[in-house]
XYZ file of C-alpha atoms in Angstrom:
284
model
C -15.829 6.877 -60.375
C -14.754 10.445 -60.280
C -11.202 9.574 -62.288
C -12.559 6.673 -63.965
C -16.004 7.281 -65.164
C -18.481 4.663 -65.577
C -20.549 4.136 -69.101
C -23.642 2.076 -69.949
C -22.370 -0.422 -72.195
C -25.612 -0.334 -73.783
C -26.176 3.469 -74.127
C -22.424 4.349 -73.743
C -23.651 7.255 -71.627
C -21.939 8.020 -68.592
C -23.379 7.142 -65.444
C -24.020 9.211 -62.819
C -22.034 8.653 -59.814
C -24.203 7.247 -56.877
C -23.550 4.883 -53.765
C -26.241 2.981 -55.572
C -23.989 2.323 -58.264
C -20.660 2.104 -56.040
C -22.470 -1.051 -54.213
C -23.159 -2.348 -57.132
C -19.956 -1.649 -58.717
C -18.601 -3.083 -55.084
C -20.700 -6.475 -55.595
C -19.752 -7.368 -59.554
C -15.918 -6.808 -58.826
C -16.405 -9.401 -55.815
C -17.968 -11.722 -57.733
C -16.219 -11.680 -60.455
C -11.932 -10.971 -59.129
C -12.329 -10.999 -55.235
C -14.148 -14.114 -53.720
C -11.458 -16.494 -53.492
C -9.081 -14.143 -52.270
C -11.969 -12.864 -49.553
C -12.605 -16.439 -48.503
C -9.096 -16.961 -47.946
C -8.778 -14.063 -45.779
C -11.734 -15.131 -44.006
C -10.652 -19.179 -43.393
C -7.009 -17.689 -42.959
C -8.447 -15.373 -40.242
C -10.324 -18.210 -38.328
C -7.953 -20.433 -38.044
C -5.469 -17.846 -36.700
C -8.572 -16.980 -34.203
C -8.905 -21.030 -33.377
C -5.208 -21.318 -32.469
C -5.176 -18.293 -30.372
C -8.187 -19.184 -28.605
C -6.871 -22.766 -28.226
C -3.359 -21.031 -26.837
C -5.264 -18.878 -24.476
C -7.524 -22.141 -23.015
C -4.081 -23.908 -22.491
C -2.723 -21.426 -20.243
C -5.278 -20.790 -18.334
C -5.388 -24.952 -17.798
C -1.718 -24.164 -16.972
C -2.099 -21.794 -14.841
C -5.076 -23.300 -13.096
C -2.653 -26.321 -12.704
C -0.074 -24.177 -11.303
C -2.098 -22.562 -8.984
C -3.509 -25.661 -7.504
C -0.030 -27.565 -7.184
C 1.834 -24.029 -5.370
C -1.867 -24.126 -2.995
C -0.889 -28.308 -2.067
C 2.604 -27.242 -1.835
C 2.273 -24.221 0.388
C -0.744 -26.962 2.407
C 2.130 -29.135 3.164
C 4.927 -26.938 4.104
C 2.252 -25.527 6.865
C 1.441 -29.049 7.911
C 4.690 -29.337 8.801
C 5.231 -26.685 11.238
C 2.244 -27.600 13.858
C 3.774 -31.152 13.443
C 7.063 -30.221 14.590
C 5.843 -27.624 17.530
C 3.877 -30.380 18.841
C 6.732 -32.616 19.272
C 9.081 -29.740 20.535
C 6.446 -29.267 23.109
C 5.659 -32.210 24.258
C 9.468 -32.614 24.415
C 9.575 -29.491 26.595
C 6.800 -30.997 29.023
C 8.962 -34.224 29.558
C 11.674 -31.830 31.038
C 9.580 -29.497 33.062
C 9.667 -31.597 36.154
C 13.089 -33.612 35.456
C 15.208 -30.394 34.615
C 13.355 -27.031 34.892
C 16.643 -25.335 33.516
C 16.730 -27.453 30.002
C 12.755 -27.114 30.184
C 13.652 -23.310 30.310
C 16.060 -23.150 27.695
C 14.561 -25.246 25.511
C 11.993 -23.312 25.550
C 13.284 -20.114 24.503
C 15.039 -22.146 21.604
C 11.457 -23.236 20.587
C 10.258 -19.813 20.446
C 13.082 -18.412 18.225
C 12.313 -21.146 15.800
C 8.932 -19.974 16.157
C 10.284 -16.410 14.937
C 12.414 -17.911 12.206
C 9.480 -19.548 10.457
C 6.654 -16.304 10.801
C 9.623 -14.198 9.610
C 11.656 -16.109 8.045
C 10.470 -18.957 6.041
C 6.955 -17.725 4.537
C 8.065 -19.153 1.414
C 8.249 -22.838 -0.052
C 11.937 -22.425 -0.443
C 15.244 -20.735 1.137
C 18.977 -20.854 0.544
C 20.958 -24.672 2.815
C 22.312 -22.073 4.621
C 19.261 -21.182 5.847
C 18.189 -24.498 6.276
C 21.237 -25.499 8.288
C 20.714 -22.818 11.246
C 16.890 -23.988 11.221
C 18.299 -27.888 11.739
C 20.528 -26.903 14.067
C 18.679 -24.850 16.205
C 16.041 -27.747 16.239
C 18.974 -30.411 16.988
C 20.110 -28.188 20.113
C 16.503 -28.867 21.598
C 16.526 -32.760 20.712
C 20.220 -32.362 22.984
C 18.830 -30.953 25.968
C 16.607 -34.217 25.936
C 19.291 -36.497 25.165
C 22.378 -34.055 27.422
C 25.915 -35.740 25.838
C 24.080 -38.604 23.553
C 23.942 -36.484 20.671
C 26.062 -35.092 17.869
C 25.820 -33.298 14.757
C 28.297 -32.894 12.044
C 28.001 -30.819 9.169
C 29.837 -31.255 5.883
C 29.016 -28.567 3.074
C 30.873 -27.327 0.036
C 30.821 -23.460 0.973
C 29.627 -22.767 -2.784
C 26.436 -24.874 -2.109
C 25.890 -22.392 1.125
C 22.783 -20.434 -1.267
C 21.890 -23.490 -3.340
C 17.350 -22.970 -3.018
C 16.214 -25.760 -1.279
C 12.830 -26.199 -0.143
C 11.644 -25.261 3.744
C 12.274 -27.358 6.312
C 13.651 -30.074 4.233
C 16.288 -31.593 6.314
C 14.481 -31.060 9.452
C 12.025 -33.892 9.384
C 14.602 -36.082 8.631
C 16.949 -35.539 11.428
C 14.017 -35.497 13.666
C 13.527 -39.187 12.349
C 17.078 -39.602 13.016
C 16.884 -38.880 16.457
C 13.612 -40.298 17.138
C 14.409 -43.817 15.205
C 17.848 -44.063 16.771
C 17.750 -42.944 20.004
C 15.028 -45.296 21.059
C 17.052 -48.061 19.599
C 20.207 -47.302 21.296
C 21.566 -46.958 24.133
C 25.059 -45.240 22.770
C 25.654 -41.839 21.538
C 24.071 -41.155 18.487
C 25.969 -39.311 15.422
C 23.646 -37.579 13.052
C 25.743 -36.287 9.758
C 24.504 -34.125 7.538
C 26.757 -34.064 3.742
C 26.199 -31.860 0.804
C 28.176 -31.452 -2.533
C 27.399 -30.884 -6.089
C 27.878 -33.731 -9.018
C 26.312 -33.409 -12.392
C 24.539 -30.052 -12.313
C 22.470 -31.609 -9.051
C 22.649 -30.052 -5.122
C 22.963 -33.968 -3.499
C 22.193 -34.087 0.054
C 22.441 -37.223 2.714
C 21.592 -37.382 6.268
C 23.175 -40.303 7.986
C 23.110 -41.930 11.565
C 24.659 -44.477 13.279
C 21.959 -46.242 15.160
C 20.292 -49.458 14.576
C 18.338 -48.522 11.412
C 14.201 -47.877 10.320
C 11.732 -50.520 11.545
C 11.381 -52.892 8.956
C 7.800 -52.141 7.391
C 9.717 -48.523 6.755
C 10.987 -48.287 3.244
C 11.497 -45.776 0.422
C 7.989 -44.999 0.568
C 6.235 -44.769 3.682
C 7.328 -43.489 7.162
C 6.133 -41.216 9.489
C 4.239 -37.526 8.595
C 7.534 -35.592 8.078
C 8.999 -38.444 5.721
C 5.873 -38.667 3.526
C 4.937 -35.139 3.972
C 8.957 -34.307 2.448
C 8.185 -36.545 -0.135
C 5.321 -35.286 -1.527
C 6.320 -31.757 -1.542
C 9.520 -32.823 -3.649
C 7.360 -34.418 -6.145
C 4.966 -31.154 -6.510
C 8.341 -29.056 -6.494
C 10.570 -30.807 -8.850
C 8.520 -32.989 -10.864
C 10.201 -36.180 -11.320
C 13.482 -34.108 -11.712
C 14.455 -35.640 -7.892
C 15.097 -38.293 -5.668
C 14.680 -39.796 -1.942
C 15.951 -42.600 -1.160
C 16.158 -44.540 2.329
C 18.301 -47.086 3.153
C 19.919 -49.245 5.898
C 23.345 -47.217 6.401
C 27.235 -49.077 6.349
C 27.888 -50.448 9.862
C 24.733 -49.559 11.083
C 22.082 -47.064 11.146
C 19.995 -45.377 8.149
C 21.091 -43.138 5.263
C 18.744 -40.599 3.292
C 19.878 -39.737 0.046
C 18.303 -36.822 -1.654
C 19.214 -35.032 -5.147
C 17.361 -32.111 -6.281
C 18.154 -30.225 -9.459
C 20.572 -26.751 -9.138
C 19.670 -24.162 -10.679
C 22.412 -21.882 -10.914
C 20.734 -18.701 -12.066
C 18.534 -19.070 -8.522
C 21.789 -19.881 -6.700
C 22.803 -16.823 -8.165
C 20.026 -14.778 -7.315
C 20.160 -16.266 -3.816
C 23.645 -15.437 -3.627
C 23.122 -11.635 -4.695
C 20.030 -11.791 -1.626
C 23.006 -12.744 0.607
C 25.392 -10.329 0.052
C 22.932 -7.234 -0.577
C 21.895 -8.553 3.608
C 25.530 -8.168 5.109
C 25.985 -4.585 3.136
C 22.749 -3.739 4.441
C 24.123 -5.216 8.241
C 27.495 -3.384 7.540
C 26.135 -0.266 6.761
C 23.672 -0.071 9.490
C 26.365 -0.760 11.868
């Protein structure tokens, strides 16, 4: 108003400048130039609100889903591990009044795979390498019940060494091994444990040479560790897996699992290795 001034286009006097006549100065130029462009503003507004409010309710539902499937994953991993000290126990108790010694010893091996999974295997996953030890540790108890019966081979590409895998993955199926084929056999059983990668995957078997599953055991149902394994691959990977059971060449049973490799994890694992040993080196 002050550089344009306003005139009565009756009078042709000038008007006095007022909010009074700014509002309704404000109100004719809306009407008359600005209402299409202020609806469009406003509808252009809302639905920029309705998509961002519809973005922000679908990650919360994906985060709610997320949180639910890491709390059944992280529910089954612990199932596991009073499982598997029950039956390391009640192993223990067989030998207490056969063989004191193995009782003993076994005993102490029990408790450092106690130590391995408070310290060492909080998490839903670790590197094979990790995962080997834990099997083997658990396989020297299953020897000192079964003293010359049993045998464990290992065959692992060393670049597959920190490939993630989840917790006690392998575990629960020697223990099947061992369970299923000793008390089927009255040889020496073999239990072999392969790993290599093909197609961008981390493929894993565990075989043994005894006389094979019961026959109402299939490719989906089994025991606690076998179903438990199973279920926790599905909440891990998604459909992006497999596990498989079958009756093995020449006898005995064959699990076949592939899991997808990530190598930027592999990688990351890799770097958690090596940043250890420095760490060991430098404190020695």
């Amino acid at each position: 108003m002050a550089l344009y001034p306003v005139r009565n286009q009756f009078t042709g006097e000038i008007a006095s400048a007022s909010l009074d006549l700014a509002w309704r100065m404000f109100l004719y130029s809306l009407h008359s130039e600005g209402v299409t462009a202020y609806l469009s503003v406003v509808v252009l507004a809302q639905l920029m609100w309705s998509k961002s409010e519809a973005q922000r309710r679908a990650l919360a539902e994906e985060q709610m889903r997320r949180a639910a499937a890491e709390a059944r994953i992280e529910m089954l991993r612990l199932q596991l591990q009073p499982h598997f000290l029950f039956n390391c126990l009640n192993t223990a108790a067989e030998l207490i009044h056969a063989d004191p010694d193995a009782a003993e010893r076994m005993l102490f091996s029990i408790a450092d795979l106690l130590r391995e999974i408070i310290g060492g295997m909080r998490s839903n996953t670790h590197t094979l390498a990790e995962e080997l030890e834990f099997t083997k540790t658990f396989f020297s108890i299953e020897q000192l019940r079964f003293p010359s019966r049993l045998q464990l081979t290992i065959d692992v590409q060393d670049s597959l060494y920190c490939c993630m895998v989840p917790t006690m993955l392998l575990q629960p199926l020697v223990e099947n091994s061992v369970k299923h084929g000793m008390s089927q056999t009255s040889n020496g059983l073999v239990v072999a444990i392969d790993a290599l990668a093909r197609d961008g995957n981390l493929e894993l078997w565990v075989r043994d040479n005894g006389r094979g599953l019961p026959a109402k055991t299939n490719g989906k149902n089994g025991g606690t560790g076998l179903r438990n394994t199973r279920e926790r691959l599905d909440h891990l990977y998604k459909g992006s897996h497999m596990l498989a059971i079958s009756p093995a060449k020449g006898g005995g049973t064959v699990v076949h699992i592939v899991l997808p490799r990530c190598e930027e994890q592999d990688n990351q694992a890799l770097n958690l290795v090596s940043a250890s040993e420095q760490v060991d080196a430098d404190d020695f």
